[in-house]
Amino acid sequence: MSGKGALSVVPAGVLTGDNVRKLFDYAKENKFAIPAINVTSSSIVNAVLEAARDINSPIILQVSQGGAAYFAGKGLANGNQEASIAGATAAAHFIRSIAPHYGVPVVLHSDHCAKKLLPWFDGMLDADEAYFKEHGEPLFSSHMLDLSEESKEENIADCVKYFTRMAKINQWLEMEIGITGGEEDGVDNTGVDNASLYTQPEDIYDVYAALSKISPNFSIAAGFGNVHGVYKPGNVKLRPDILGKHQEYTKEKIGGAEKPLYLVFHGGSGSSKEEIREAVVNGVVKMNVDTDTQWAYLTGIRDYVLKKKDYLLTQVGNPDGPDKPNKKYYDPRVWVREGEKTLYTRVKEACADLGNENRN
Ligand SMILES: O=C(CO)COP(=O)(O)O
Ligand SMILES: O=C[C@H](O)COP(=O)(O)O
Ligand SMILES: [Zn+2]
Ligand SMILES: [Zn+2]
């Protein structure tokens, strides 16, 4: 791959502050994007980092509100988001300690936060500020605030409020305007009308105008017909071409350089290679993938269990003999590893689709 290497621009391990922007600038200039994989356990974190290491490229790891609670343990109460806060913080510390061993740059991010989940956001920001006091950088590289269900005015005003706080600790903000269809944490967008799945260029510009006064370190998840989850091809059409129109509109308004916006592609699973390519050419620097990597993780485990079924029915006794122990078949390090291998392969595929290969 030609061009200057990312590692000459940013270091390995978790990136914060201007390093996040440098990475996204590098991606935009070189027309590639970085996948953001939802992680819910250390096993999944490790498999994703292993893939990034082996293709020598940066990666984004993100926790959703539900994924963070799972990271902390399903047995914990989460009525006030306490498990989601504890789990997000624990995942962040784990990722911070392990990422440097994989030798690739990592963006550590949290996913959709709707209005009703703001206590989760506040808890993570408290942890970021405490970490900043000690280390001079926030715990997370970035967070997503998703107030796309609210009016545009309220969405932008609350983003301004939070981004002002985040900018003080050099943190990146991802916001959403227009709606990602399908389902996300605690929010069911399966029934929203089609028009709201396509963000208008004027709305994007309004976001840009408000947030760029605070800091350049923000990205926009615009709706272009994308949905969370994988369904049989239906009535919603992905329109990555409109992302190019957003770039043009804002560029003309500000009279600035080409592609002023950092755009985020939600609902990456199930997209065609052509749709992904067109989105990247139009300035998408981050594409979220969850459903397809969940599926990939399952397939390795599923196939292992089906193939080794006769070794997994009893602790002792299998086709090799009635006294043979099965410990080496049911050790989680064996069967969970099979899921890690198929996840690893799917992450590499997402990176290839986005042009994120040999970018170090
Ligand atoms: O957008 C996503 C997470 O925010 C992931 O979407 P998919 O599950 O459709 O890949
Ligand atoms: O919003 C999209 C992500 O897939 C989050 O998924 P989740 O809410 O099931 O953790
Ligand atoms: Zn949303
Ligand atoms: Zn999403």
mmCIF file of C-alpha atoms and ligand atoms in Angstrom:
data_model
loop_
_atom_site.group_PDB
_atom_site.id
_atom_site.type_symbol
_atom_site.label_atom_id
_atom_site.label_comp_id
_atom_site.label_asym_id
_atom_site.label_seq_id
_atom_site.Cartn_x
_atom_site.Cartn_y
_atom_site.Cartn_z
ATOM 1 C CA MET A 1 0.000 0.000 0.000
ATOM 2 C CA SER A 2 1.408 3.407 -0.867
ATOM 3 C CA GLY A 3 1.388 6.571 1.222
ATOM 4 C CA LYS A 4 2.858 7.370 4.577
ATOM 5 C CA GLY A 5 2.289 4.808 7.275
ATOM 6 C CA ALA A 6 -0.236 5.410 10.050
ATOM 7 C CA LEU A 7 2.332 4.516 12.659
ATOM 8 C CA SER A 8 4.468 7.372 11.444
ATOM 9 C CA VAL A 9 1.436 9.548 12.186
ATOM 10 C CA VAL A 10 0.024 7.952 15.330
ATOM 11 C CA PRO A 11 1.394 5.495 17.891
ATOM 12 C CA ALA A 12 0.216 1.964 18.702
ATOM 13 C CA GLY A 13 -2.234 1.483 21.563
ATOM 14 C CA VAL A 14 -5.275 3.583 22.461
ATOM 15 C CA LEU A 15 -5.331 6.956 20.695
ATOM 16 C CA THR A 16 -6.786 10.157 22.101
ATOM 17 C CA GLY A 17 -6.977 13.849 21.220
ATOM 18 C CA ASP A 18 -5.413 15.040 17.995
ATOM 19 C CA ASN A 19 -4.123 11.538 17.257
ATOM 20 C CA VAL A 20 -7.705 10.425 16.623
ATOM 21 C CA ARG A 21 -8.149 13.218 14.097
ATOM 22 C CA LYS A 22 -4.781 12.461 12.512
ATOM 23 C CA LEU A 23 -5.865 8.877 11.984
ATOM 24 C CA PHE A 24 -9.192 9.892 10.447
ATOM 25 C CA ASP A 25 -7.463 12.507 8.261
ATOM 26 C CA TYR A 26 -5.053 9.853 7.070
ATOM 27 C CA ALA A 27 -8.011 7.573 6.273
ATOM 28 C CA LYS A 28 -9.932 10.314 4.459
ATOM 29 C CA GLU A 29 -6.905 11.371 2.398
ATOM 30 C CA ASN A 30 -6.116 7.807 1.421
ATOM 31 C CA LYS A 31 -9.780 6.816 0.845
ATOM 32 C CA PHE A 32 -10.057 4.039 3.352
ATOM 33 C CA ALA A 33 -12.102 3.604 6.529
ATOM 34 C CA ILE A 34 -11.686 1.756 9.790
ATOM 35 C CA PRO A 35 -14.227 -0.750 11.045
ATOM 36 C CA ALA A 36 -15.678 -0.285 14.523
ATOM 37 C CA ILE A 37 -16.488 -3.657 16.018
ATOM 38 C CA ASN A 38 -18.850 -3.985 18.976
ATOM 39 C CA VAL A 39 -17.124 -5.895 21.773
ATOM 40 C CA THR A 40 -18.864 -7.611 24.689
ATOM 41 C CA SER A 41 -16.072 -9.705 26.250
ATOM 42 C CA SER A 42 -12.302 -9.974 26.490
ATOM 43 C CA SER A 43 -12.429 -12.925 24.082
ATOM 44 C CA ILE A 44 -13.999 -10.734 21.413
ATOM 45 C CA VAL A 45 -11.609 -7.844 22.087
ATOM 46 C CA ASN A 46 -8.614 -10.140 21.688
ATOM 47 C CA ALA A 47 -9.829 -11.744 18.453
ATOM 48 C CA VAL A 48 -10.474 -8.323 16.891
ATOM 49 C CA LEU A 49 -7.047 -7.022 17.958
ATOM 50 C CA GLU A 50 -5.438 -10.193 16.619
ATOM 51 C CA ALA A 51 -7.020 -9.549 13.201
ATOM 52 C CA ALA A 52 -5.907 -5.892 13.209
ATOM 53 C CA ARG A 53 -2.376 -6.927 14.140
ATOM 54 C CA ASP A 54 -2.185 -9.520 11.371
ATOM 55 C CA ILE A 55 -3.241 -7.066 8.671
ATOM 56 C CA ASN A 56 -1.054 -4.407 10.234
ATOM 57 C CA SER A 57 -3.796 -1.799 10.507
ATOM 58 C CA PRO A 58 -5.681 0.412 12.969
ATOM 59 C CA ILE A 59 -8.982 -0.737 14.495
ATOM 60 C CA ILE A 60 -11.907 0.714 16.445
ATOM 61 C CA LEU A 61 -13.373 -1.147 19.412
ATOM 62 C CA GLN A 62 -16.701 0.021 20.784
ATOM 63 C CA VAL A 63 -19.060 -0.906 23.588
ATOM 64 C CA SER A 64 -22.798 -0.400 23.401
ATOM 65 C CA GLN A 65 -24.783 0.314 26.575
ATOM 66 C CA GLY A 66 -26.028 -3.270 26.645
ATOM 67 C CA GLY A 67 -22.638 -4.634 25.630
ATOM 68 C CA ALA A 68 -20.993 -2.709 28.454
ATOM 69 C CA ALA A 69 -23.473 -4.130 30.977
ATOM 70 C CA TYR A 70 -22.709 -7.587 29.624
ATOM 71 C CA PHE A 71 -18.979 -6.916 30.007
ATOM 72 C CA ALA A 72 -19.601 -6.181 33.704
ATOM 73 C CA GLY A 73 -21.787 -9.288 34.073
ATOM 74 C CA LYS A 74 -25.478 -9.952 33.466
ATOM 75 C CA GLY A 75 -25.855 -10.647 37.176
ATOM 76 C CA LEU A 76 -25.392 -6.976 38.090
ATOM 77 C CA ALA A 77 -28.338 -4.615 38.498
ATOM 78 C CA ASN A 78 -28.413 -1.849 35.896
ATOM 79 C CA GLY A 79 -31.392 0.283 36.926
ATOM 80 C CA ASN A 80 -29.331 3.463 37.026
ATOM 81 C CA GLN A 81 -26.850 2.367 34.362
ATOM 82 C CA GLU A 82 -24.383 1.370 37.054
ATOM 83 C CA ALA A 83 -23.454 -1.914 35.321
ATOM 84 C CA SER A 84 -23.146 -0.173 31.944
ATOM 85 C CA ILE A 85 -20.838 2.421 33.486
ATOM 86 C CA ALA A 86 -18.777 -0.184 35.353
ATOM 87 C CA GLY A 87 -18.616 -2.469 32.303
ATOM 88 C CA ALA A 88 -17.633 0.304 29.891
ATOM 89 C CA THR A 89 -14.927 1.442 32.292
ATOM 90 C CA ALA A 90 -13.672 -2.109 32.846
ATOM 91 C CA ALA A 91 -13.614 -2.804 29.104
ATOM 92 C CA ALA A 92 -11.697 0.435 28.546
ATOM 93 C CA HIS A 93 -9.072 -0.431 31.164
ATOM 94 C CA PHE A 94 -8.731 -3.944 29.768
ATOM 95 C CA ILE A 95 -8.341 -2.644 26.213
ATOM 96 C CA ARG A 96 -5.856 -0.003 27.337
ATOM 97 C CA SER A 97 -3.673 -2.604 28.999
ATOM 98 C CA ILE A 98 -3.769 -5.185 26.208
ATOM 99 C CA ALA A 99 -3.817 -3.040 23.027
ATOM 100 C CA PRO A 100 -0.118 -2.056 23.091
ATOM 101 C CA HIS A 101 0.818 -5.750 22.946
ATOM 102 C CA TYR A 102 -0.874 -6.028 19.556
ATOM 103 C CA GLY A 103 1.145 -3.110 18.181
ATOM 104 C CA VAL A 104 -1.645 -1.334 16.256
ATOM 105 C CA PRO A 105 -3.457 1.981 16.850
ATOM 106 C CA VAL A 106 -6.823 1.545 18.569
ATOM 107 C CA VAL A 107 -9.739 3.945 18.868
ATOM 108 C CA LEU A 108 -11.671 3.152 22.033
ATOM 109 C CA HIS A 109 -15.271 4.231 21.598
ATOM 110 C CA SER A 110 -18.772 3.930 23.048
ATOM 111 C CA ASP A 111 -21.765 3.358 20.776
ATOM 112 C CA HIS A 112 -25.293 4.882 20.584
ATOM 113 C CA CYS A 113 -26.443 6.773 23.646
ATOM 114 C CA ALA A 114 -30.072 7.879 23.395
ATOM 115 C CA LYS A 115 -31.596 10.509 25.689
ATOM 116 C CA LYS A 116 -32.947 7.987 28.180
ATOM 117 C CA LEU A 117 -29.434 6.490 28.527
ATOM 118 C CA LEU A 118 -27.693 9.780 29.371
ATOM 119 C CA PRO A 119 -26.823 8.632 32.916
ATOM 120 C CA TRP A 120 -24.562 6.069 31.200
ATOM 121 C CA PHE A 121 -22.906 8.857 29.201
ATOM 122 C CA ASP A 122 -22.467 11.009 32.306
ATOM 123 C CA GLY A 123 -20.883 8.089 34.182
ATOM 124 C CA MET A 124 -18.398 7.454 31.386
ATOM 125 C CA LEU A 125 -17.506 11.152 31.186
ATOM 126 C CA ASP A 126 -16.868 11.209 34.940
ATOM 127 C CA ALA A 127 -14.447 8.304 34.445
ATOM 128 C CA ASP A 128 -12.837 10.112 31.493
ATOM 129 C CA GLU A 129 -12.299 13.269 33.527
ATOM 130 C CA ALA A 130 -10.846 11.349 36.464
ATOM 131 C CA TYR A 131 -8.479 9.544 34.084
ATOM 132 C CA PHE A 132 -7.554 12.850 32.462
ATOM 133 C CA LYS A 133 -6.595 14.327 35.835
ATOM 134 C CA GLU A 134 -4.155 11.512 36.377
ATOM 135 C CA HIS A 135 -2.860 10.821 32.861
ATOM 136 C CA GLY A 136 -3.530 13.983 30.841
ATOM 137 C CA GLU A 137 -5.850 12.163 28.433
ATOM 138 C CA PRO A 138 -9.403 10.750 28.644
ATOM 139 C CA LEU A 139 -10.073 7.065 29.309
ATOM 140 C CA PHE A 140 -11.994 6.689 26.022
ATOM 141 C CA SER A 141 -10.888 8.095 22.688
ATOM 142 C CA SER A 142 -14.451 9.019 21.808
ATOM 143 C CA HIS A 143 -18.131 8.608 22.566
ATOM 144 C CA MET A 144 -21.277 8.604 20.488
ATOM 145 C CA LEU A 145 -24.217 10.743 21.538
ATOM 146 C CA ASP A 146 -27.328 9.694 19.629
ATOM 147 C CA LEU A 147 -30.119 12.205 20.102
ATOM 148 C CA SER A 148 -31.480 11.587 16.624
ATOM 149 C CA GLU A 149 -34.930 10.794 18.070
ATOM 150 C CA GLU A 150 -35.195 14.333 19.418
ATOM 151 C CA SER A 151 -35.811 17.526 17.453
ATOM 152 C CA LYS A 152 -32.855 18.856 15.483
ATOM 153 C CA GLU A 153 -32.653 21.867 17.807
ATOM 154 C CA GLU A 154 -32.519 19.764 20.953
ATOM 155 C CA ASN A 155 -30.094 17.283 19.372
ATOM 156 C CA ILE A 156 -27.650 20.039 18.389
ATOM 157 C CA ALA A 157 -28.019 21.992 21.653
ATOM 158 C CA ASP A 158 -27.275 18.917 23.768
ATOM 159 C CA CYS A 159 -24.360 17.917 21.537
ATOM 160 C CA VAL A 160 -22.930 21.426 21.982
ATOM 161 C CA LYS A 161 -23.281 21.110 25.754
ATOM 162 C CA TYR A 162 -21.595 17.716 25.955
ATOM 163 C CA PHE A 163 -18.982 18.477 23.316
ATOM 164 C CA THR A 164 -17.906 21.583 25.228
ATOM 165 C CA ARG A 165 -17.243 19.350 28.231
ATOM 166 C CA MET A 166 -15.517 16.691 26.114
ATOM 167 C CA ALA A 167 -13.309 19.163 24.241
ATOM 168 C CA LYS A 168 -11.717 20.150 27.572
ATOM 169 C CA ILE A 169 -10.272 16.636 27.828
ATOM 170 C CA ASN A 170 -9.455 16.391 24.089
ATOM 171 C CA GLN A 171 -12.145 13.852 23.376
ATOM 172 C CA TRP A 172 -13.808 13.039 20.046
ATOM 173 C CA LEU A 173 -17.618 13.176 19.691
ATOM 174 C CA GLU A 174 -19.679 11.145 17.230
ATOM 175 C CA MET A 175 -23.252 12.373 16.854
ATOM 176 C CA GLU A 176 -26.214 11.107 14.832
ATOM 177 C CA ILE A 177 -28.647 13.123 12.781
ATOM 178 C CA GLY A 178 -31.296 11.359 10.749
ATOM 179 C CA ILE A 179 -32.121 7.911 11.995
ATOM 180 C CA THR A 180 -30.459 4.540 11.599
ATOM 181 C CA GLY A 181 -33.286 2.065 11.047
ATOM 182 C CA GLY A 182 -33.713 -1.312 12.686
ATOM 183 C CA GLU A 183 -32.959 -1.739 16.364
ATOM 184 C CA GLU A 184 -30.281 -0.342 18.622
ATOM 185 C CA ASP A 185 -29.890 -0.440 22.374
ATOM 186 C CA GLY A 186 -33.271 0.131 23.929
ATOM 187 C CA VAL A 187 -34.523 2.002 20.863
ATOM 188 C CA ASP A 188 -36.708 0.343 18.246
ATOM 189 C CA ASN A 189 -36.492 2.164 14.921
ATOM 190 C CA THR A 190 -38.004 -0.630 12.868
ATOM 191 C CA GLY A 191 -41.190 1.389 12.278
ATOM 192 C CA VAL A 192 -39.819 4.862 11.434
ATOM 193 C CA ASP A 193 -40.923 6.374 8.147
ATOM 194 C CA ASN A 194 -38.537 6.081 5.224
ATOM 195 C CA ALA A 195 -37.808 9.802 4.829
ATOM 196 C CA SER A 196 -36.155 10.101 8.254
ATOM 197 C CA LEU A 197 -33.653 7.424 7.229
ATOM 198 C CA TYR A 198 -32.110 9.933 4.808
ATOM 199 C CA THR A 199 -30.494 12.960 6.471
ATOM 200 C CA GLN A 200 -30.832 16.294 4.683
ATOM 201 C CA PRO A 201 -27.657 18.265 3.737
ATOM 202 C CA GLU A 202 -28.967 21.390 5.505
ATOM 203 C CA ASP A 203 -29.219 19.475 8.770
ATOM 204 C CA ILE A 204 -25.674 18.202 8.426
ATOM 205 C CA TYR A 205 -24.442 21.717 7.837
ATOM 206 C CA ASP A 206 -26.276 22.992 10.933
ATOM 207 C CA VAL A 207 -24.467 20.358 13.002
ATOM 208 C CA TYR A 208 -21.146 21.235 11.420
ATOM 209 C CA ALA A 209 -21.647 24.960 12.026
ATOM 210 C CA ALA A 210 -22.454 24.449 15.723
ATOM 211 C CA LEU A 211 -19.812 21.855 16.583
ATOM 212 C CA SER A 212 -16.896 23.209 14.555
ATOM 213 C CA LYS A 213 -16.950 26.306 16.766
ATOM 214 C CA ILE A 214 -15.949 24.088 19.685
ATOM 215 C CA SER A 215 -13.358 21.724 18.181
ATOM 216 C CA PRO A 216 -12.631 19.934 14.887
ATOM 217 C CA ASN A 217 -12.752 16.569 16.657
ATOM 218 C CA PHE A 218 -16.223 15.313 15.787
ATOM 219 C CA SER A 219 -17.924 13.011 13.316
ATOM 220 C CA ILE A 220 -21.456 12.683 12.028
ATOM 221 C CA ALA A 221 -23.494 9.519 11.602
ATOM 222 C CA ALA A 222 -25.843 10.519 8.797
ATOM 223 C CA GLY A 223 -28.747 8.393 7.696
ATOM 224 C CA PHE A 224 -28.491 7.210 4.098
ATOM 225 C CA GLY A 225 -30.991 4.385 4.295
ATOM 226 C CA ASN A 226 -28.839 2.292 6.610
ATOM 227 C CA VAL A 227 -30.356 -0.071 9.153
ATOM 228 C CA HIS A 228 -28.985 -2.097 12.035
ATOM 229 C CA GLY A 229 -29.125 -5.841 11.594
ATOM 230 C CA VAL A 230 -29.294 -8.072 8.553
ATOM 231 C CA TYR A 231 -32.582 -8.697 6.759
ATOM 232 C CA LYS A 232 -33.555 -10.026 3.405
ATOM 233 C CA PRO A 233 -33.254 -7.273 0.791
ATOM 234 C CA GLY A 234 -36.284 -5.070 1.345
ATOM 235 C CA ASN A 235 -37.793 -1.682 0.689
ATOM 236 C CA VAL A 236 -35.027 0.484 2.168
ATOM 237 C CA LYS A 237 -32.350 1.445 -0.281
ATOM 238 C CA LEU A 238 -28.819 2.358 0.770
ATOM 239 C CA ARG A 239 -27.800 5.657 -0.859
ATOM 240 C CA PRO A 240 -24.083 6.246 -0.154
ATOM 241 C CA ASP A 241 -24.104 8.795 -2.985
ATOM 242 C CA ILE A 242 -25.980 11.276 -0.768
ATOM 243 C CA LEU A 243 -22.977 11.349 1.572
ATOM 244 C CA GLY A 244 -21.032 12.974 -1.261
ATOM 245 C CA LYS A 245 -23.792 15.591 -1.543
ATOM 246 C CA HIS A 246 -23.452 16.360 2.177
ATOM 247 C CA GLN A 247 -19.729 16.938 1.707
ATOM 248 C CA GLU A 248 -20.363 19.250 -1.263
ATOM 249 C CA TYR A 249 -23.072 21.230 0.525
ATOM 250 C CA THR A 250 -20.980 21.900 3.639
ATOM 251 C CA LYS A 251 -17.878 22.605 1.567
ATOM 252 C CA GLU A 252 -19.732 25.280 -0.431
ATOM 253 C CA LYS A 253 -21.225 26.801 2.705
ATOM 254 C CA ILE A 254 -17.873 27.200 4.419
ATOM 255 C CA GLY A 255 -15.859 27.798 1.262
ATOM 256 C CA GLY A 256 -13.297 25.333 2.541
ATOM 257 C CA ALA A 257 -11.402 22.246 1.457
ATOM 258 C CA GLU A 258 -12.791 19.084 -0.128
ATOM 259 C CA LYS A 259 -14.744 16.708 2.098
ATOM 260 C CA PRO A 260 -14.860 18.713 5.326
ATOM 261 C CA LEU A 261 -16.968 16.091 7.150
ATOM 262 C CA TYR A 262 -15.885 12.960 8.973
ATOM 263 C CA LEU A 263 -18.793 10.588 8.314
ATOM 264 C CA VAL A 264 -19.757 7.389 10.110
ATOM 265 C CA PHE A 265 -21.566 4.445 8.504
ATOM 266 C CA HIS A 266 -23.858 2.654 10.944
ATOM 267 C CA GLY A 267 -25.360 -0.729 10.191
ATOM 268 C CA GLY A 268 -22.391 -1.962 8.174
ATOM 269 C CA SER A 269 -23.484 -5.603 8.348
ATOM 270 C CA GLY A 270 -25.049 -7.017 5.214
ATOM 271 C CA SER A 271 -23.825 -4.166 2.975
ATOM 272 C CA SER A 272 -22.420 -4.929 -0.463
ATOM 273 C CA LYS A 273 -18.777 -4.278 -1.261
ATOM 274 C CA GLU A 274 -19.854 -1.644 -3.805
ATOM 275 C CA GLU A 275 -22.005 0.237 -1.281
ATOM 276 C CA ILE A 276 -19.134 0.209 1.212
ATOM 277 C CA ARG A 277 -16.683 1.461 -1.399
ATOM 278 C CA GLU A 278 -18.949 4.320 -2.443
ATOM 279 C CA ALA A 279 -19.466 5.369 1.174
ATOM 280 C CA VAL A 280 -15.709 5.439 1.759
ATOM 281 C CA VAL A 281 -15.037 7.477 -1.368
ATOM 282 C CA ASN A 282 -17.575 9.986 -0.009
ATOM 283 C CA GLY A 283 -15.697 10.490 3.250
ATOM 284 C CA VAL A 284 -16.863 7.719 5.572
ATOM 285 C CA VAL A 285 -13.934 7.120 7.943
ATOM 286 C CA LYS A 286 -15.624 4.651 10.340
ATOM 287 C CA MET A 287 -18.038 1.815 9.628
ATOM 288 C CA ASN A 288 -19.799 -0.009 12.449
ATOM 289 C CA VAL A 289 -20.107 -3.763 12.214
ATOM 290 C CA ASP A 290 -21.892 -5.778 14.849
ATOM 291 C CA THR A 291 -24.478 -8.216 13.496
ATOM 292 C CA ASP A 292 -22.094 -9.859 11.003
ATOM 293 C CA THR A 293 -19.335 -10.239 13.585
ATOM 294 C CA GLN A 294 -21.827 -11.683 16.095
ATOM 295 C CA TRP A 295 -22.782 -14.198 13.434
ATOM 296 C CA ALA A 296 -19.155 -14.959 12.644
ATOM 297 C CA TYR A 297 -18.359 -15.620 16.309
ATOM 298 C CA LEU A 298 -21.233 -18.061 16.523
ATOM 299 C CA THR A 299 -20.375 -20.035 13.395
ATOM 300 C CA GLY A 300 -17.008 -21.282 14.655
ATOM 301 C CA ILE A 301 -18.497 -22.419 17.952
ATOM 302 C CA ARG A 302 -21.577 -23.894 16.280
ATOM 303 C CA ASP A 303 -19.538 -25.897 13.780
ATOM 304 C CA TYR A 304 -17.185 -27.134 16.475
ATOM 305 C CA VAL A 305 -20.047 -28.322 18.678
ATOM 306 C CA LEU A 306 -21.800 -30.037 15.780
ATOM 307 C CA LYS A 307 -18.601 -31.707 14.589
ATOM 308 C CA LYS A 308 -17.485 -32.813 18.052
ATOM 309 C CA LYS A 309 -20.948 -33.620 19.349
ATOM 310 C CA ASP A 310 -20.015 -37.185 20.379
ATOM 311 C CA TYR A 311 -17.158 -35.814 22.499
ATOM 312 C CA LEU A 312 -19.384 -33.300 24.257
ATOM 313 C CA LEU A 313 -22.292 -35.354 25.550
ATOM 314 C CA THR A 314 -20.589 -36.770 28.645
ATOM 315 C CA GLN A 315 -17.493 -35.835 30.634
ATOM 316 C CA VAL A 316 -16.073 -39.324 30.130
ATOM 317 C CA GLY A 317 -16.626 -41.585 27.123
ATOM 318 C CA ASN A 318 -16.507 -40.851 23.406
ATOM 319 C CA PRO A 319 -16.179 -42.725 20.076
ATOM 320 C CA ASP A 320 -12.504 -43.461 20.920
ATOM 321 C CA GLY A 321 -13.458 -45.469 24.023
ATOM 322 C CA PRO A 322 -15.902 -45.568 26.958
ATOM 323 C CA ASP A 323 -13.202 -44.486 29.432
ATOM 324 C CA LYS A 324 -11.803 -41.601 27.414
ATOM 325 C CA PRO A 325 -12.076 -38.200 29.167
ATOM 326 C CA ASN A 326 -13.456 -35.293 27.110
ATOM 327 C CA LYS A 327 -11.813 -32.469 29.003
ATOM 328 C CA LYS A 328 -9.723 -31.342 26.062
ATOM 329 C CA TYR A 329 -12.908 -30.933 23.976
ATOM 330 C CA TYR A 330 -15.012 -28.985 26.461
ATOM 331 C CA ASP A 331 -12.363 -26.650 27.857
ATOM 332 C CA PRO A 332 -13.717 -23.168 26.891
ATOM 333 C CA ARG A 333 -10.288 -22.261 25.583
ATOM 334 C CA VAL A 334 -10.907 -24.842 22.854
ATOM 335 C CA TRP A 335 -14.480 -24.121 21.773
ATOM 336 C CA VAL A 336 -14.522 -20.361 22.425
ATOM 337 C CA ARG A 337 -11.307 -20.179 20.428
ATOM 338 C CA GLU A 338 -13.174 -21.598 17.423
ATOM 339 C CA GLY A 339 -15.527 -18.578 17.584
ATOM 340 C CA GLU A 340 -12.535 -16.271 17.862
ATOM 341 C CA LYS A 341 -11.075 -17.761 14.683
ATOM 342 C CA THR A 342 -14.208 -17.177 12.591
ATOM 343 C CA LEU A 343 -14.635 -13.703 14.093
ATOM 344 C CA TYR A 344 -10.990 -12.962 13.242
ATOM 345 C CA THR A 345 -11.636 -13.894 9.615
ATOM 346 C CA ARG A 346 -14.759 -11.700 9.427
ATOM 347 C CA VAL A 347 -12.921 -8.708 10.898
ATOM 348 C CA LYS A 348 -10.207 -9.130 8.281
ATOM 349 C CA GLU A 349 -12.908 -9.176 5.605
ATOM 350 C CA ALA A 350 -14.443 -5.935 6.941
ATOM 351 C CA CYS A 351 -11.005 -4.332 6.887
ATOM 352 C CA ALA A 352 -10.417 -5.489 3.309
ATOM 353 C CA ASP A 353 -13.818 -4.103 2.217
ATOM 354 C CA LEU A 354 -12.870 -0.726 3.714
ATOM 355 C CA GLY A 355 -9.320 -0.678 2.337
ATOM 356 C CA ASN A 356 -7.924 -0.933 5.864
ATOM 357 C CA GLU A 357 -4.996 -3.217 5.161
ATOM 358 C CA ASN A 358 -1.298 -2.565 5.698
ATOM 359 C CA ARG A 359 -2.063 0.918 6.938
ATOM 360 C CA ASN A 360 0.623 0.915 9.594
HETATM 361 O O1 LIG B 1 -24.235 0.393 13.636
HETATM 362 C C1 LIG B 1 -23.887 -0.532 14.342
HETATM 363 C C2 LIG B 1 -23.544 -0.297 15.753
HETATM 364 O O2 LIG B 1 -23.749 1.033 16.118
HETATM 365 C C3 LIG B 1 -23.768 -1.934 13.837
HETATM 366 O O3 LIG B 1 -24.760 -2.227 12.901
HETATM 367 P P1 LIG B 1 -24.899 -3.731 12.345
HETATM 368 O O4 LIG B 1 -25.250 -4.587 13.507
HETATM 369 O O5 LIG B 1 -25.988 -3.660 11.316
HETATM 370 O O6 LIG B 1 -23.581 -4.101 11.758
HETATM 371 O O1 LIG B 2 -26.642 -0.220 17.713
HETATM 372 C C1 LIG B 2 -26.065 -1.148 17.258
HETATM 373 C C2 LIG B 2 -25.208 -2.119 17.908
HETATM 374 O O2 LIG B 2 -25.382 -3.280 17.168
HETATM 375 C C3 LIG B 2 -25.462 -2.309 19.392
HETATM 376 O O3 LIG B 2 -26.037 -3.504 19.638
HETATM 377 P P1 LIG B 2 -26.629 -3.919 21.080
HETATM 378 O O4 LIG B 2 -27.540 -2.836 21.490
HETATM 379 O O5 LIG B 2 -27.356 -5.196 20.777
HETATM 380 O O6 LIG B 2 -25.465 -4.118 21.979
HETATM 381 ZN ZN ZN B 3 -29.620 6.080 16.292
HETATM 382 ZN ZN ZN B 4 -25.315 1.978 15.006
#
